[in-house]
Amino acid sequence: MSVVRVALTQTPWTGDKESMILRHEEYARQAAAEGAQVIAFQELFYGPYFGITQDPAYYAYAESVPGPTVERFAALAKELGLVMVLPVYEEDQPGVLYNTAAVVDADGTYLGKYRKHHIPHLPKFWEKFYFRPGNLGYPVFDTAVGRIGVNICYDRHFPEGWRMFGLAGAQIVFNPNATAPGISNKLWEIEQPAAAIANGYFVAANNRVGAETNEYGDEAVAFYGSSYVVGPDGNYVGEVASSTEAGVIIRDLDLGQIREVRERWQFFRDRRPDAYGEIVAP
């Protein structure tokens, strides 16, 4: 498969889990109707971004993976023939919780999961209260649309993970986010294109949009959407999405561009892993 039609969602918190799930089911149907072959939802897609506070009440959003939400969307994936990337709150066992993305193939098969490695603990991003660091490595999944990886939000600031996906043969790396304005804006413009260039694959990055005032009132942050897809040459595929409006963005990715760019630049030929040992020193 050379050209893959990719869909990304960006949407605000509706106020309850079931309505968020229903909204994303609608987005999946819309994407499939427009010919999309794979769809990726935003970080922790069925809940609020609860990292804004430290409240054990939000542990109730965690569930097993696979579990009820993943199984519900796996059935929809099979119905629509749509590969799905499902970022959810995972409970491995009571008190052992992860920021996770499940990957489901177009026939509804659960392929596995990625657990967010790097966990921030900053004002309004108090994630260490909710998540353990990921421990499943950087898996790349063979899907109906090719080899895909998932890198979640804060992970994007660490180049080593991006490289791991490239070394494992990823063609598209999805990067679901909950990113708010401030010092992150410039990074949002730079980091994913830089990763795509350095590793010779496509990066599909989506972000929450809107302020979750229905959950946090005046304490809410305004997520700025601006979801996009970037190619291995560092150029946007189509336009960057709205910074304020919810919706589905759909882009066509020519996977043949990966070979073209890699043969032009030869970064994988010229890299020197024998010289990088200190990178992984504690």
mmCIF file of C-alpha atoms in Angstrom:
data_model
loop_
_atom_site.group_PDB
_atom_site.id
_atom_site.type_symbol
_atom_site.label_atom_id
_atom_site.label_comp_id
_atom_site.label_asym_id
_atom_site.label_seq_id
_atom_site.Cartn_x
_atom_site.Cartn_y
_atom_site.Cartn_z
ATOM 1 C CA MET A 1 0.000 0.000 0.000
ATOM 2 C CA SER A 2 1.616 3.236 -1.139
ATOM 3 C CA VAL A 3 -0.966 5.922 -0.285
ATOM 4 C CA VAL A 4 -2.627 5.760 3.137
ATOM 5 C CA ARG A 5 -5.498 8.022 4.146
ATOM 6 C CA VAL A 6 -5.053 9.034 7.784
ATOM 7 C CA ALA A 7 -7.573 10.671 10.127
ATOM 8 C CA LEU A 8 -6.857 12.551 13.363
ATOM 9 C CA THR A 9 -9.330 13.930 15.886
ATOM 10 C CA GLN A 10 -9.234 17.025 18.059
ATOM 11 C CA THR A 11 -12.160 17.771 20.323
ATOM 12 C CA PRO A 12 -12.989 19.337 23.708
ATOM 13 C CA TRP A 13 -14.266 17.483 26.776
ATOM 14 C CA THR A 14 -18.033 17.077 26.605
ATOM 15 C CA GLY A 15 -18.483 16.537 30.327
ATOM 16 C CA ASP A 16 -18.937 12.753 30.576
ATOM 17 C CA LYS A 17 -17.252 9.593 29.354
ATOM 18 C CA GLU A 18 -20.138 8.085 27.407
ATOM 19 C CA SER A 19 -20.743 11.189 25.316
ATOM 20 C CA MET A 20 -17.029 11.379 24.536
ATOM 21 C CA ILE A 21 -17.081 7.774 23.374
ATOM 22 C CA LEU A 22 -20.148 8.437 21.238
ATOM 23 C CA ARG A 23 -18.504 11.504 19.708
ATOM 24 C CA HIS A 24 -15.435 9.487 18.759
ATOM 25 C CA GLU A 25 -17.569 6.724 17.303
ATOM 26 C CA GLU A 26 -19.157 9.398 15.120
ATOM 27 C CA TYR A 27 -15.722 10.694 14.136
ATOM 28 C CA ALA A 28 -14.649 7.174 13.164
ATOM 29 C CA ARG A 29 -17.730 6.714 11.002
ATOM 30 C CA GLN A 30 -17.185 10.112 9.391
ATOM 31 C CA ALA A 31 -13.542 9.308 8.690
ATOM 32 C CA ALA A 32 -14.395 5.925 7.187
ATOM 33 C CA ALA A 33 -17.080 7.519 5.014
ATOM 34 C CA GLU A 34 -14.409 9.872 3.669
ATOM 35 C CA GLY A 35 -12.133 6.967 2.824
ATOM 36 C CA ALA A 36 -9.802 7.024 5.822
ATOM 37 C CA GLN A 37 -7.979 3.756 6.511
ATOM 38 C CA VAL A 38 -6.609 4.612 9.967
ATOM 39 C CA ILE A 39 -7.759 6.990 12.705
ATOM 40 C CA ALA A 40 -5.989 8.178 15.843
ATOM 41 C CA PHE A 41 -7.750 9.859 18.761
ATOM 42 C CA GLN A 42 -6.280 12.467 21.108
ATOM 43 C CA GLU A 43 -4.528 11.681 24.388
ATOM 44 C CA LEU A 44 -6.847 10.129 27.049
ATOM 45 C CA PHE A 45 -9.623 10.569 24.537
ATOM 46 C CA TYR A 46 -12.702 9.555 26.554
ATOM 47 C CA GLY A 47 -12.064 11.744 29.617
ATOM 48 C CA PRO A 48 -10.964 15.204 30.666
ATOM 49 C CA TYR A 49 -7.282 15.995 30.858
ATOM 50 C CA PHE A 50 -7.191 15.422 34.612
ATOM 51 C CA GLY A 51 -3.465 16.170 34.974
ATOM 52 C CA ILE A 52 -4.508 19.740 35.667
ATOM 53 C CA THR A 53 -5.154 18.680 39.280
ATOM 54 C CA GLN A 54 -4.224 15.871 41.686
ATOM 55 C CA ASP A 55 -7.470 14.145 42.578
ATOM 56 C CA PRO A 56 -7.866 10.388 43.184
ATOM 57 C CA ALA A 57 -11.438 10.590 41.894
ATOM 58 C CA TYR A 58 -10.006 10.442 38.367
ATOM 59 C CA TYR A 59 -8.586 6.973 38.971
ATOM 60 C CA ALA A 60 -12.120 5.826 38.168
ATOM 61 C CA TYR A 61 -11.463 6.548 34.486
ATOM 62 C CA ALA A 62 -8.865 3.786 34.308
ATOM 63 C CA GLU A 63 -9.760 0.402 32.830
ATOM 64 C CA SER A 64 -8.018 -2.686 31.563
ATOM 65 C CA VAL A 65 -6.416 -2.761 28.110
ATOM 66 C CA PRO A 66 -7.847 -4.563 26.316
ATOM 67 C CA GLY A 67 -11.046 -3.835 28.172
ATOM 68 C CA PRO A 68 -14.526 -2.391 27.641
ATOM 69 C CA THR A 69 -13.602 0.708 25.639
ATOM 70 C CA VAL A 70 -10.953 -0.976 23.498
ATOM 71 C CA GLU A 71 -13.291 -3.894 22.796
ATOM 72 C CA ARG A 72 -16.117 -1.521 21.886
ATOM 73 C CA PHE A 73 -13.916 0.283 19.359
ATOM 74 C CA ALA A 74 -12.419 -2.977 18.092
ATOM 75 C CA ALA A 75 -15.924 -4.005 17.044
ATOM 76 C CA LEU A 76 -16.346 -0.670 15.287
ATOM 77 C CA ALA A 77 -12.936 -1.016 13.623
ATOM 78 C CA LYS A 78 -14.015 -4.357 12.200
ATOM 79 C CA GLU A 79 -17.320 -2.935 11.008
ATOM 80 C CA LEU A 80 -15.642 0.027 9.286
ATOM 81 C CA GLY A 81 -12.424 -1.688 8.163
ATOM 82 C CA LEU A 82 -10.485 1.018 9.980
ATOM 83 C CA VAL A 83 -7.195 0.765 11.885
ATOM 84 C CA MET A 84 -7.533 2.598 15.232
ATOM 85 C CA VAL A 85 -5.133 4.185 17.713
ATOM 86 C CA LEU A 86 -6.955 4.498 21.047
ATOM 87 C CA PRO A 87 -5.227 6.540 23.810
ATOM 88 C CA VAL A 88 -6.791 5.478 27.120
ATOM 89 C CA TYR A 89 -6.157 5.400 30.874
ATOM 90 C CA GLU A 90 -5.006 1.879 31.717
ATOM 91 C CA GLU A 91 -5.323 -0.004 34.985
ATOM 92 C CA ASP A 92 -2.931 -2.931 34.921
ATOM 93 C CA GLN A 93 -3.981 -3.808 38.480
ATOM 94 C CA PRO A 94 -5.312 -1.695 41.360
ATOM 95 C CA GLY A 95 -2.915 1.181 41.901
ATOM 96 C CA VAL A 96 -0.812 0.347 38.825
ATOM 97 C CA LEU A 97 -1.885 2.835 36.177
ATOM 98 C CA TYR A 98 -0.505 3.921 32.805
ATOM 99 C CA ASN A 99 -1.109 6.472 30.068
ATOM 100 C CA THR A 100 -1.604 4.007 27.246
ATOM 101 C CA ALA A 101 -2.540 3.752 23.579
ATOM 102 C CA ALA A 102 -4.088 0.549 22.248
ATOM 103 C CA VAL A 103 -3.721 -0.313 18.560
ATOM 104 C CA VAL A 104 -6.490 -2.197 16.771
ATOM 105 C CA ASP A 105 -6.217 -3.496 13.208
ATOM 106 C CA ALA A 106 -8.791 -3.008 10.467
ATOM 107 C CA ASP A 107 -10.299 -6.449 11.115
ATOM 108 C CA GLY A 108 -10.875 -5.639 14.787
ATOM 109 C CA THR A 109 -7.821 -7.521 16.050
ATOM 110 C CA TYR A 110 -6.197 -6.019 19.135
ATOM 111 C CA LEU A 111 -2.508 -5.772 18.225
ATOM 112 C CA GLY A 112 -1.040 -4.441 21.441
ATOM 113 C CA LYS A 113 -0.354 -1.238 23.334
ATOM 114 C CA TYR A 114 2.175 1.474 23.976
ATOM 115 C CA ARG A 115 2.656 2.965 27.445
ATOM 116 C CA LYS A 116 3.848 6.557 27.729
ATOM 117 C CA HIS A 117 7.465 6.514 28.895
ATOM 118 C CA HIS A 118 8.123 10.053 30.054
ATOM 119 C CA ILE A 119 5.781 11.364 32.746
ATOM 120 C CA PRO A 120 5.780 15.114 33.457
ATOM 121 C CA HIS A 121 5.106 16.618 36.864
ATOM 122 C CA LEU A 122 4.659 20.327 36.332
ATOM 123 C CA PRO A 123 1.995 22.903 37.208
ATOM 124 C CA LYS A 124 -1.305 21.750 35.627
ATOM 125 C CA PHE A 125 0.450 18.671 34.255
ATOM 126 C CA TRP A 126 0.650 16.603 37.462
ATOM 127 C CA GLU A 127 0.899 13.277 35.666
ATOM 128 C CA LYS A 128 3.089 11.411 38.142
ATOM 129 C CA PHE A 129 0.047 11.419 40.429
ATOM 130 C CA TYR A 130 -1.798 9.300 37.842
ATOM 131 C CA PHE A 131 0.707 7.256 35.848
ATOM 132 C CA ARG A 132 3.700 4.975 36.172
ATOM 133 C CA PRO A 133 6.370 5.324 33.445
ATOM 134 C CA GLY A 134 5.820 3.023 30.497
ATOM 135 C CA ASN A 135 7.632 -0.318 30.482
ATOM 136 C CA LEU A 136 6.741 -1.952 27.167
ATOM 137 C CA GLY A 137 9.459 -0.417 25.023
ATOM 138 C CA TYR A 138 8.730 1.229 21.685
ATOM 139 C CA PRO A 139 6.657 -1.335 19.800
ATOM 140 C CA VAL A 140 5.906 -1.029 16.105
ATOM 141 C CA PHE A 141 2.703 -2.702 14.960
ATOM 142 C CA ASP A 142 2.098 -4.382 11.608
ATOM 143 C CA THR A 143 -1.306 -3.126 10.488
ATOM 144 C CA ALA A 144 -3.416 -3.064 7.355
ATOM 145 C CA VAL A 145 -1.942 0.362 6.549
ATOM 146 C CA GLY A 146 1.682 -0.457 7.283
ATOM 147 C CA ARG A 147 4.010 -0.361 10.274
ATOM 148 C CA ILE A 148 2.924 2.170 12.895
ATOM 149 C CA GLY A 149 4.143 3.373 16.285
ATOM 150 C CA VAL A 150 2.667 5.627 18.974
ATOM 151 C CA ASN A 151 4.519 8.289 20.964
ATOM 152 C CA ILE A 152 2.354 10.050 23.573
ATOM 153 C CA CYS A 153 2.546 13.813 24.257
ATOM 154 C CA TYR A 154 5.510 14.525 26.588
ATOM 155 C CA ASP A 155 7.425 11.668 24.953
ATOM 156 C CA ARG A 156 7.900 13.910 21.934
ATOM 157 C CA HIS A 157 10.508 15.987 23.803
ATOM 158 C CA PHE A 158 12.899 13.013 23.947
ATOM 159 C CA PRO A 159 14.605 12.151 20.628
ATOM 160 C CA GLU A 160 15.705 8.674 21.703
ATOM 161 C CA GLY A 161 12.171 7.294 21.501
ATOM 162 C CA TRP A 162 11.609 8.658 18.019
ATOM 163 C CA ARG A 163 14.804 6.913 16.926
ATOM 164 C CA MET A 164 13.668 3.616 18.433
ATOM 165 C CA PHE A 165 10.559 3.692 16.232
ATOM 166 C CA GLY A 166 12.676 4.344 13.163
ATOM 167 C CA LEU A 167 15.066 1.532 13.942
ATOM 168 C CA ALA A 168 12.082 -0.814 14.352
ATOM 169 C CA GLY A 169 10.801 0.081 10.891
ATOM 170 C CA ALA A 170 7.921 2.445 11.647
ATOM 171 C CA GLN A 171 6.404 4.166 8.627
ATOM 172 C CA ILE A 172 3.925 6.339 10.552
ATOM 173 C CA VAL A 173 4.275 7.392 14.186
ATOM 174 C CA PHE A 174 1.138 8.784 15.804
ATOM 175 C CA ASN A 175 1.606 11.381 18.530
ATOM 176 C CA PRO A 176 -1.593 12.076 20.540
ATOM 177 C CA ASN A 177 -1.326 15.090 22.847
ATOM 178 C CA ALA A 178 -2.876 17.322 25.487
ATOM 179 C CA THR A 179 -0.765 20.417 24.923
ATOM 180 C CA ALA A 180 -1.561 23.911 26.206
ATOM 181 C CA PRO A 181 -0.311 27.376 25.175
ATOM 182 C CA GLY A 182 2.899 28.900 26.428
ATOM 183 C CA ILE A 183 6.423 27.670 25.918
ATOM 184 C CA SER A 184 5.101 24.584 24.124
ATOM 185 C CA ASN A 185 3.845 26.476 21.054
ATOM 186 C CA LYS A 186 7.223 26.777 19.365
ATOM 187 C CA LEU A 187 8.102 23.199 20.278
ATOM 188 C CA TRP A 188 4.836 22.026 18.703
ATOM 189 C CA GLU A 189 5.954 23.544 15.414
ATOM 190 C CA ILE A 190 9.469 22.090 15.530
ATOM 191 C CA GLU A 191 9.703 18.767 17.330
ATOM 192 C CA GLN A 192 7.543 16.470 15.222
ATOM 193 C CA PRO A 193 8.909 17.744 11.878
ATOM 194 C CA ALA A 194 12.446 17.371 13.252
ATOM 195 C CA ALA A 195 11.677 13.798 14.341
ATOM 196 C CA ALA A 196 10.180 12.991 10.959
ATOM 197 C CA ILE A 197 13.294 14.305 9.176
ATOM 198 C CA ALA A 198 15.796 12.614 11.479
ATOM 199 C CA ASN A 199 14.072 9.245 11.240
ATOM 200 C CA GLY A 200 12.618 9.253 7.743
ATOM 201 C CA TYR A 201 8.958 8.536 8.492
ATOM 202 C CA PHE A 202 5.604 10.276 8.779
ATOM 203 C CA VAL A 203 4.478 11.800 12.070
ATOM 204 C CA ALA A 204 0.770 12.373 12.709
ATOM 205 C CA ALA A 205 0.330 14.671 15.723
ATOM 206 C CA ASN A 206 -3.003 15.621 17.218
ATOM 207 C CA ASN A 207 -3.896 17.755 20.194
ATOM 208 C CA ARG A 208 -6.909 18.437 22.353
ATOM 209 C CA VAL A 209 -8.726 21.675 21.600
ATOM 210 C CA GLY A 210 -10.624 24.149 23.777
ATOM 211 C CA ALA A 211 -10.738 24.935 27.488
ATOM 212 C CA GLU A 212 -12.288 22.295 29.765
ATOM 213 C CA THR A 213 -14.107 24.899 31.851
ATOM 214 C CA ASN A 214 -17.011 22.473 32.280
ATOM 215 C CA GLU A 215 -14.653 20.409 34.447
ATOM 216 C CA TYR A 216 -12.188 22.895 35.939
ATOM 217 C CA GLY A 217 -13.788 26.344 35.680
ATOM 218 C CA ASP A 218 -11.287 29.186 35.847
ATOM 219 C CA GLU A 219 -8.436 26.704 36.396
ATOM 220 C CA ALA A 220 -8.892 25.178 32.938
ATOM 221 C CA VAL A 221 -6.182 25.470 30.319
ATOM 222 C CA ALA A 222 -7.029 26.157 26.673
ATOM 223 C CA PHE A 223 -5.691 23.364 24.493
ATOM 224 C CA TYR A 224 -4.813 24.719 21.079
ATOM 225 C CA GLY A 225 -5.573 21.908 18.620
ATOM 226 C CA SER A 226 -3.416 22.650 15.559
ATOM 227 C CA SER A 227 -3.180 18.951 14.690
ATOM 228 C CA TYR A 228 -1.100 18.070 11.665
ATOM 229 C CA VAL A 229 0.733 15.426 9.668
ATOM 230 C CA VAL A 230 4.323 15.890 8.549
ATOM 231 C CA GLY A 231 6.284 13.859 6.040
ATOM 232 C CA PRO A 232 9.809 12.437 6.174
ATOM 233 C CA ASP A 233 11.026 15.559 4.370
ATOM 234 C CA GLY A 234 9.744 17.730 7.245
ATOM 235 C CA ASN A 235 6.959 19.336 5.230
ATOM 236 C CA TYR A 236 3.340 19.441 6.328
ATOM 237 C CA VAL A 237 0.958 17.135 4.500
ATOM 238 C CA GLY A 238 -1.899 19.552 3.882
ATOM 239 C CA GLU A 239 -2.694 22.355 6.305
ATOM 240 C CA VAL A 240 -2.374 22.568 10.063
ATOM 241 C CA ALA A 241 -5.807 22.141 11.671
ATOM 242 C CA SER A 242 -7.724 24.857 13.518
ATOM 243 C CA SER A 243 -6.451 26.065 16.890
ATOM 244 C CA THR A 244 -10.020 26.478 18.193
ATOM 245 C CA GLU A 245 -12.423 24.189 16.332
ATOM 246 C CA ALA A 246 -13.150 20.501 16.932
ATOM 247 C CA GLY A 247 -13.251 17.975 14.153
ATOM 248 C CA VAL A 248 -11.536 15.307 12.075
ATOM 249 C CA ILE A 249 -8.629 16.084 9.792
ATOM 250 C CA ILE A 250 -7.873 13.710 6.933
ATOM 251 C CA ARG A 251 -4.628 13.541 4.999
ATOM 252 C CA ASP A 252 -3.206 11.279 2.288
ATOM 253 C CA LEU A 253 0.283 9.924 2.989
ATOM 254 C CA ASP A 254 2.425 8.520 0.186
ATOM 255 C CA LEU A 255 4.563 5.939 1.949
ATOM 256 C CA GLY A 256 6.786 5.750 -1.120
ATOM 257 C CA GLN A 257 8.205 9.070 0.032
ATOM 258 C CA ILE A 258 9.979 7.282 2.880
ATOM 259 C CA ARG A 259 12.305 5.410 0.530
ATOM 260 C CA GLU A 260 12.856 8.511 -1.591
ATOM 261 C CA VAL A 261 13.882 10.677 1.376
ATOM 262 C CA ARG A 262 15.974 8.022 3.113
ATOM 263 C CA GLU A 263 17.943 7.268 -0.034
ATOM 264 C CA ARG A 264 18.529 10.995 -0.520
ATOM 265 C CA TRP A 265 19.821 11.684 3.000
ATOM 266 C CA GLN A 266 21.172 8.309 4.165
ATOM 267 C CA PHE A 267 20.905 9.171 7.870
ATOM 268 C CA PHE A 268 20.500 5.518 8.795
ATOM 269 C CA ARG A 269 23.604 4.592 6.833
ATOM 270 C CA ASP A 270 25.705 7.337 8.395
ATOM 271 C CA ARG A 271 24.590 7.128 12.019
ATOM 272 C CA ARG A 272 27.275 6.030 14.516
ATOM 273 C CA PRO A 273 25.721 3.950 17.332
ATOM 274 C CA ASP A 274 29.220 2.925 18.427
ATOM 275 C CA ALA A 275 29.824 6.563 19.423
ATOM 276 C CA TYR A 276 26.614 7.171 21.367
ATOM 277 C CA GLY A 277 27.079 5.078 24.506
ATOM 278 C CA GLU A 278 27.020 8.037 26.878
ATOM 279 C CA ILE A 279 23.496 8.954 25.751
ATOM 280 C CA VAL A 280 22.029 6.127 27.811
ATOM 281 C CA ALA A 281 24.283 6.585 30.838
ATOM 282 C CA PRO A 282 22.237 7.460 33.965
#
